[in-house]
PDB file of C-alpha atoms in Angstrom:
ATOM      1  CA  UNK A   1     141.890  35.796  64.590  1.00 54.00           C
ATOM      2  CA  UNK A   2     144.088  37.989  67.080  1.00 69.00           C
ATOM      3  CA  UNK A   3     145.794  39.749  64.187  1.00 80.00           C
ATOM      4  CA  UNK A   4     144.292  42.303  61.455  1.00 82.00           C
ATOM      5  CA  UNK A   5     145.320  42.503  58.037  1.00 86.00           C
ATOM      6  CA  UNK A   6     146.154  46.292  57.323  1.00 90.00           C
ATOM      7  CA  UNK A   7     146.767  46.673  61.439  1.00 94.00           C
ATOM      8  CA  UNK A   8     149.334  49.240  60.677  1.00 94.00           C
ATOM      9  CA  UNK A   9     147.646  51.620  57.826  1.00 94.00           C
ATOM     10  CA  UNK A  10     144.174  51.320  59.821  1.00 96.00           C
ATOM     11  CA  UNK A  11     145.668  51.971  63.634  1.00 96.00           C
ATOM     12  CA  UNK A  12     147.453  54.948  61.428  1.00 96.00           C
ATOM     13  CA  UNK A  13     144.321  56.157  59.409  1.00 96.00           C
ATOM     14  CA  UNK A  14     142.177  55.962  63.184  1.00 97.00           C
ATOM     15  CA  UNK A  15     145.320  58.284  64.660  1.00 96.00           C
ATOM     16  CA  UNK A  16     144.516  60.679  61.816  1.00 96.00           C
ATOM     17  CA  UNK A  17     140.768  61.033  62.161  1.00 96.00           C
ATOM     18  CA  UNK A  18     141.176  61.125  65.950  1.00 96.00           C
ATOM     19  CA  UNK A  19     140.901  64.725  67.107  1.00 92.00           C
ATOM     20  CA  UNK A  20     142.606  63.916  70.197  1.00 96.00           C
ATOM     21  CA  UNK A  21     146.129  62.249  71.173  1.00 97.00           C
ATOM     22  CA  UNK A  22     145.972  58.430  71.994  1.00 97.00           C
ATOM     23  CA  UNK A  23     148.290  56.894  74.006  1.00 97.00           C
ATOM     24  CA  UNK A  24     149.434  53.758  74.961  1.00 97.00           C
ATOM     25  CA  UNK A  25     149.898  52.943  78.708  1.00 97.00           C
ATOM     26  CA  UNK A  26     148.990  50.290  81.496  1.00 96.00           C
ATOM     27  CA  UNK A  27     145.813  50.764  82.727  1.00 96.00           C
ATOM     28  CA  UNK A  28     145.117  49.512  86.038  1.00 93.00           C
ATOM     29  CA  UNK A  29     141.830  47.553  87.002  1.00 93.00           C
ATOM     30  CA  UNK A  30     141.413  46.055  83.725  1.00 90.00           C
ATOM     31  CA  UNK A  31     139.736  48.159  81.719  1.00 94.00           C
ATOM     32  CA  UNK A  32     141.290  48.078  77.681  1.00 97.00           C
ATOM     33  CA  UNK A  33     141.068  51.947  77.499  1.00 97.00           C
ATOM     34  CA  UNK A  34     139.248  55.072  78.523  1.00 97.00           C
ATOM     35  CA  UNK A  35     138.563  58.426  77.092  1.00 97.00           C
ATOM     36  CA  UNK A  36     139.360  61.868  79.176  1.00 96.00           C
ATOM     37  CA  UNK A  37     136.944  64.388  78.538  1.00 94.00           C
ATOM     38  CA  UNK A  38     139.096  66.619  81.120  1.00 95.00           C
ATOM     39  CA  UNK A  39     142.547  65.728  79.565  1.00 96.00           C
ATOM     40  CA  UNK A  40     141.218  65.275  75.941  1.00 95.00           C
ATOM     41  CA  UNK A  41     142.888  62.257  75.490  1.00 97.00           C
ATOM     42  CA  UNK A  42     142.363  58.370  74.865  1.00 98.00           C
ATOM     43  CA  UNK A  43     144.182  55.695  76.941  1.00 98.00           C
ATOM     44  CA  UNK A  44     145.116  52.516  75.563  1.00 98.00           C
ATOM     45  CA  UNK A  45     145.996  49.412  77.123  1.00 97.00           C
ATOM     46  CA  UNK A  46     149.344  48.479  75.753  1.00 97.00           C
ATOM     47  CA  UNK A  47     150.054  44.919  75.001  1.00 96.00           C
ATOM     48  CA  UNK A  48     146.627  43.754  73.317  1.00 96.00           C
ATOM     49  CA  UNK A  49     146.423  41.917  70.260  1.00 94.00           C
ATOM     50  CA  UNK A  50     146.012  43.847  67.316  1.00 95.00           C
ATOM     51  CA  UNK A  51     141.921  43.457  67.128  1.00 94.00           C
ATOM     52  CA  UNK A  52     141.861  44.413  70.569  1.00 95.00           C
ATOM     53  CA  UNK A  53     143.770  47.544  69.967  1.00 96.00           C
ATOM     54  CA  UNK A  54     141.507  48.767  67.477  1.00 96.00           C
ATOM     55  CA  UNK A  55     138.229  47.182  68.384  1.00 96.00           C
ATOM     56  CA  UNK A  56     138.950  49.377  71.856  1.00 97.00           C
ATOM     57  CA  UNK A  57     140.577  52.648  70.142  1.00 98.00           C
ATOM     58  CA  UNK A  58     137.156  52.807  68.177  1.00 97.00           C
ATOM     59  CA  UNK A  59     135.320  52.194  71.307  1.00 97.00           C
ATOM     60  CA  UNK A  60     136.864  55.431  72.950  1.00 97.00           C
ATOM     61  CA  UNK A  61     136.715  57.741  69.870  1.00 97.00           C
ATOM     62  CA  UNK A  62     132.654  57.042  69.623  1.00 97.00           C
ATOM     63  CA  UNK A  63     133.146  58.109  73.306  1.00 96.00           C
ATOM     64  CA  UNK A  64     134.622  60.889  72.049  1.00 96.00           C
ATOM     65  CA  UNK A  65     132.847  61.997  69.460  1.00 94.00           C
ATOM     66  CA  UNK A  66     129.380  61.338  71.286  1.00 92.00           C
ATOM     67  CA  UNK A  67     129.956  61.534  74.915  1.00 92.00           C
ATOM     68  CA  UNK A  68     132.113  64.516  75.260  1.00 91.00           C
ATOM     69  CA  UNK A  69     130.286  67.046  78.037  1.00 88.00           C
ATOM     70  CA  UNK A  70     130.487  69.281  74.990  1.00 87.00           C
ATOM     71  CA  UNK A  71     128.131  67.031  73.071  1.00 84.00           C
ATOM     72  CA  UNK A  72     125.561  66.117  75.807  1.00 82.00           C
ATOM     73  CA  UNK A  73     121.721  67.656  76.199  1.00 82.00           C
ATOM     74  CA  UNK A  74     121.588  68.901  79.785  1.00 83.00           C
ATOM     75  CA  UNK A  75     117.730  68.285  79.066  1.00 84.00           C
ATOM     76  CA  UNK A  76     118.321  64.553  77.791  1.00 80.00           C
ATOM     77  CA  UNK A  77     121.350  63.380  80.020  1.00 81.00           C
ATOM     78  CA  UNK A  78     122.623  59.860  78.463  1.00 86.00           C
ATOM     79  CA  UNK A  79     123.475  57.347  81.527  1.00 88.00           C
ATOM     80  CA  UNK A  80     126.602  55.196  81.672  1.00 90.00           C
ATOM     81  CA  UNK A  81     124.788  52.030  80.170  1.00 89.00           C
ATOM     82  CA  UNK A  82     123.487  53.961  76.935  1.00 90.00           C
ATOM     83  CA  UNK A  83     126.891  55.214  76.706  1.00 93.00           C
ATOM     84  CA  UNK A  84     128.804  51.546  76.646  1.00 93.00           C
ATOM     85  CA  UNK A  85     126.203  50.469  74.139  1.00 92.00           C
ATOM     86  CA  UNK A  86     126.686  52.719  72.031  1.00 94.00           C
ATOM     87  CA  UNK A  87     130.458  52.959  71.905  1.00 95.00           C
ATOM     88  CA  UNK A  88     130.853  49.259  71.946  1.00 94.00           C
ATOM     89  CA  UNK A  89     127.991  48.685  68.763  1.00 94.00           C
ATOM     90  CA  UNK A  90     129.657  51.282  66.858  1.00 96.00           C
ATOM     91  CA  UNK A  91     133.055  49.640  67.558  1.00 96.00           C
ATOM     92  CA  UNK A  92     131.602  46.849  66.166  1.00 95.00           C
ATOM     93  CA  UNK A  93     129.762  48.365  62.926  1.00 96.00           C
ATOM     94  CA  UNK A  94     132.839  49.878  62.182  1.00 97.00           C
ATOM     95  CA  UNK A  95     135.897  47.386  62.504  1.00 95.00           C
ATOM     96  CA  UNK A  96     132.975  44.911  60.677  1.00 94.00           C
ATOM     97  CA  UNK A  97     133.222  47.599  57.725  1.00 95.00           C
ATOM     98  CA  UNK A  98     136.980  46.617  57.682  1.00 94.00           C
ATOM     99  CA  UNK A  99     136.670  42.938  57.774  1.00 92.00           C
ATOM    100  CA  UNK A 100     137.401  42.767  61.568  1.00 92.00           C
ATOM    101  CA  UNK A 101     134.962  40.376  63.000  1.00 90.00           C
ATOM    102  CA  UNK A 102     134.753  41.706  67.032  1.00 90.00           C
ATOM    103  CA  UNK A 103     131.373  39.855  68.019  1.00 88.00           C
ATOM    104  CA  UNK A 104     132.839  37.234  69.979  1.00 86.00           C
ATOM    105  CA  UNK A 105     133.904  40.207  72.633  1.00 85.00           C
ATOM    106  CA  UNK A 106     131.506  43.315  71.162  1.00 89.00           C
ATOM    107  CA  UNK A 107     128.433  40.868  71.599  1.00 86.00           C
ATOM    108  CA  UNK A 108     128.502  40.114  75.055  1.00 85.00           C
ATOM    109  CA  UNK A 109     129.461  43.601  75.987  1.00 86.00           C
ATOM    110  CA  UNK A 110     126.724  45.219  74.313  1.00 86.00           C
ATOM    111  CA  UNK A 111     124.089  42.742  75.971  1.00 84.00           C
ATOM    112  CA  UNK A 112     125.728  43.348  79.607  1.00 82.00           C
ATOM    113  CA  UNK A 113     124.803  47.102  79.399  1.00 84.00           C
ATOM    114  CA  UNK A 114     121.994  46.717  77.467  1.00 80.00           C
ATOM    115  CA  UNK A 115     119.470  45.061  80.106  1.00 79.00           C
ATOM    116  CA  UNK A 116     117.139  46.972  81.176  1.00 76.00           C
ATOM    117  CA  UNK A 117     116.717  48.976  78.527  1.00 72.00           C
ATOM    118  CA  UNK A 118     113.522  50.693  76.804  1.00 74.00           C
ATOM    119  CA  UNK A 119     112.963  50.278  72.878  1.00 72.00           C
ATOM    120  CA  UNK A 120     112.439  53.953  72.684  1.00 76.00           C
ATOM    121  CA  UNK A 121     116.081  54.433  74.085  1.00 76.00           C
ATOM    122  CA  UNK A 122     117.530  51.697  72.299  1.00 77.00           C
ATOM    123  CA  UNK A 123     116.194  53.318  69.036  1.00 82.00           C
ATOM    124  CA  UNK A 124     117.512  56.755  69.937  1.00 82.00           C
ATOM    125  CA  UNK A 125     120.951  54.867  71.001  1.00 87.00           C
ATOM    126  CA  UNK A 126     120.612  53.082  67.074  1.00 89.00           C
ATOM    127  CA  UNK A 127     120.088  55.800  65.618  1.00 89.00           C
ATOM    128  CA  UNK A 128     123.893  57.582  66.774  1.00 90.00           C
ATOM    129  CA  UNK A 129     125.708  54.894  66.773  1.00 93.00           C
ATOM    130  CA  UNK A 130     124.157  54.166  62.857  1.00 94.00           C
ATOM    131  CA  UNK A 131     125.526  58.381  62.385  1.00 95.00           C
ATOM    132  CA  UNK A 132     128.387  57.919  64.236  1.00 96.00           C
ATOM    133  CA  UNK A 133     129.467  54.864  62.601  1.00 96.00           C
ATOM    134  CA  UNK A 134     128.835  56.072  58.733  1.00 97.00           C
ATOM    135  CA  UNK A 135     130.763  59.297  59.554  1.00 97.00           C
ATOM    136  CA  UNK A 136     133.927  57.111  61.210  1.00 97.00           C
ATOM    137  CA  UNK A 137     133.536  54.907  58.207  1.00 97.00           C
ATOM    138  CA  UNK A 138     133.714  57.289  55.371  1.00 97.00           C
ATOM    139  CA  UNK A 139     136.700  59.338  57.727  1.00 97.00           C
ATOM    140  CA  UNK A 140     138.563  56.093  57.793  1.00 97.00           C
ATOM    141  CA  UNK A 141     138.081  55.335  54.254  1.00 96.00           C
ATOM    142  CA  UNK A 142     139.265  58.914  52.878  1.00 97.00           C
ATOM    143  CA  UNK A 143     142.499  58.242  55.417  1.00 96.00           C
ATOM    144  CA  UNK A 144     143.124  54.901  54.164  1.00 95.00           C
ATOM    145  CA  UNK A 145     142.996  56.651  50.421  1.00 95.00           C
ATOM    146  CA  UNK A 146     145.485  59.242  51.049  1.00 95.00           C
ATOM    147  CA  UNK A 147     148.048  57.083  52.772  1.00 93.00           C
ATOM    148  CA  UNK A 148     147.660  54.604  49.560  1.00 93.00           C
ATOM    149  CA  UNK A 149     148.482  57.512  47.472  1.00 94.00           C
ATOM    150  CA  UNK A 150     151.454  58.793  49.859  1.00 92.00           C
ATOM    151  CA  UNK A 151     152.696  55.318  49.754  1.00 91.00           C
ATOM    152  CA  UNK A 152     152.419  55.513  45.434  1.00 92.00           C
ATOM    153  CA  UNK A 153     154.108  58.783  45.260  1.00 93.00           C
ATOM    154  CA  UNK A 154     156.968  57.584  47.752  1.00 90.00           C
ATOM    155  CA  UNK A 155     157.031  54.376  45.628  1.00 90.00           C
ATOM    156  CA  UNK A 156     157.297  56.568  42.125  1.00 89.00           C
ATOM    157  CA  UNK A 157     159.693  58.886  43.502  1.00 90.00           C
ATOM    158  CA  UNK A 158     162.080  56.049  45.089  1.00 87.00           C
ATOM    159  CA  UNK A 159     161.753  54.117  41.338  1.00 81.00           C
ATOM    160  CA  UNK A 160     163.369  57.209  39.478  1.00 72.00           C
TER     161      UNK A 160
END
């Protein structure tokens, strides 16, 4: 399914928790979106389908929130690979959290840049996206909650 239910109040409640502006634009070379550590900003391919949109807006925020040259261990530099994997698995933790099934795409992805890879590293790589993912979840969540009550109040008010 192309569409998600809630695409609206969850594409709002990501905005929210983003700390940095996304934007929609066309991307050339066919990539669905990329994050700008030197802008501080998140591209979007416009014209997806709704699980698209925010199976990829997730992607960039764990990119982010985790890659960000602010964020990296000059001693422990995390390659290209490790970084795909672990944006696209906690794309798909997440949007799974919301009912959005992304495996047909998310699984694929993740084995592409996975090859290759040591245990050790793939358990370090589990181990953020597992952090990353229960943070965005909860973040989410609280958003989702205070838009419900916005909408309530609006709702009350509008009924006097």
């Amino acid at each position: 399914r192309l569409d998600v239910n809630g695409y609206r109040k969850l594409f709002n409640a990501l905005t929210r928790i983003c700390p940095i502006p996304i934007h929609f634009e066309s991307i050339e070379g066919g990539a669905k979106g990329y994050y700008s550590d030197t802008d501080k900003r998140i591209g979007i391919q416009s014209g997806m389908s709704q699980l698209q949109t925010i199976k990829t807006v997730i992607h960039e925020m764990t990119h982010a929130r985790l890659h960000a040259k602010s964020m990296q261990d000059p001693e422990h530099p995390v390659d290209r690979k490790t970084k795909e994997v672990e944006a696209e698995s906690t794309a798909f933790c997440v949007a799974s959290a919301f009912g959005i099934d992304t495996s047909e795409y998310s699984f694929g992805y993740v084995a592409g840049w996975s090859s290759g890879k040591e245990t050790k590293e793939l358990k370090s790589s589990l181990e953020r996206i597992r952090s990353v993912s229960d943070e965005m979840i909860t973040a989410i969540d609280k958003s989702l909650q205070r838009q419900a009550k916005r909408e309530q109040r609006r709702a009350r008010d509008e009924g006097r």
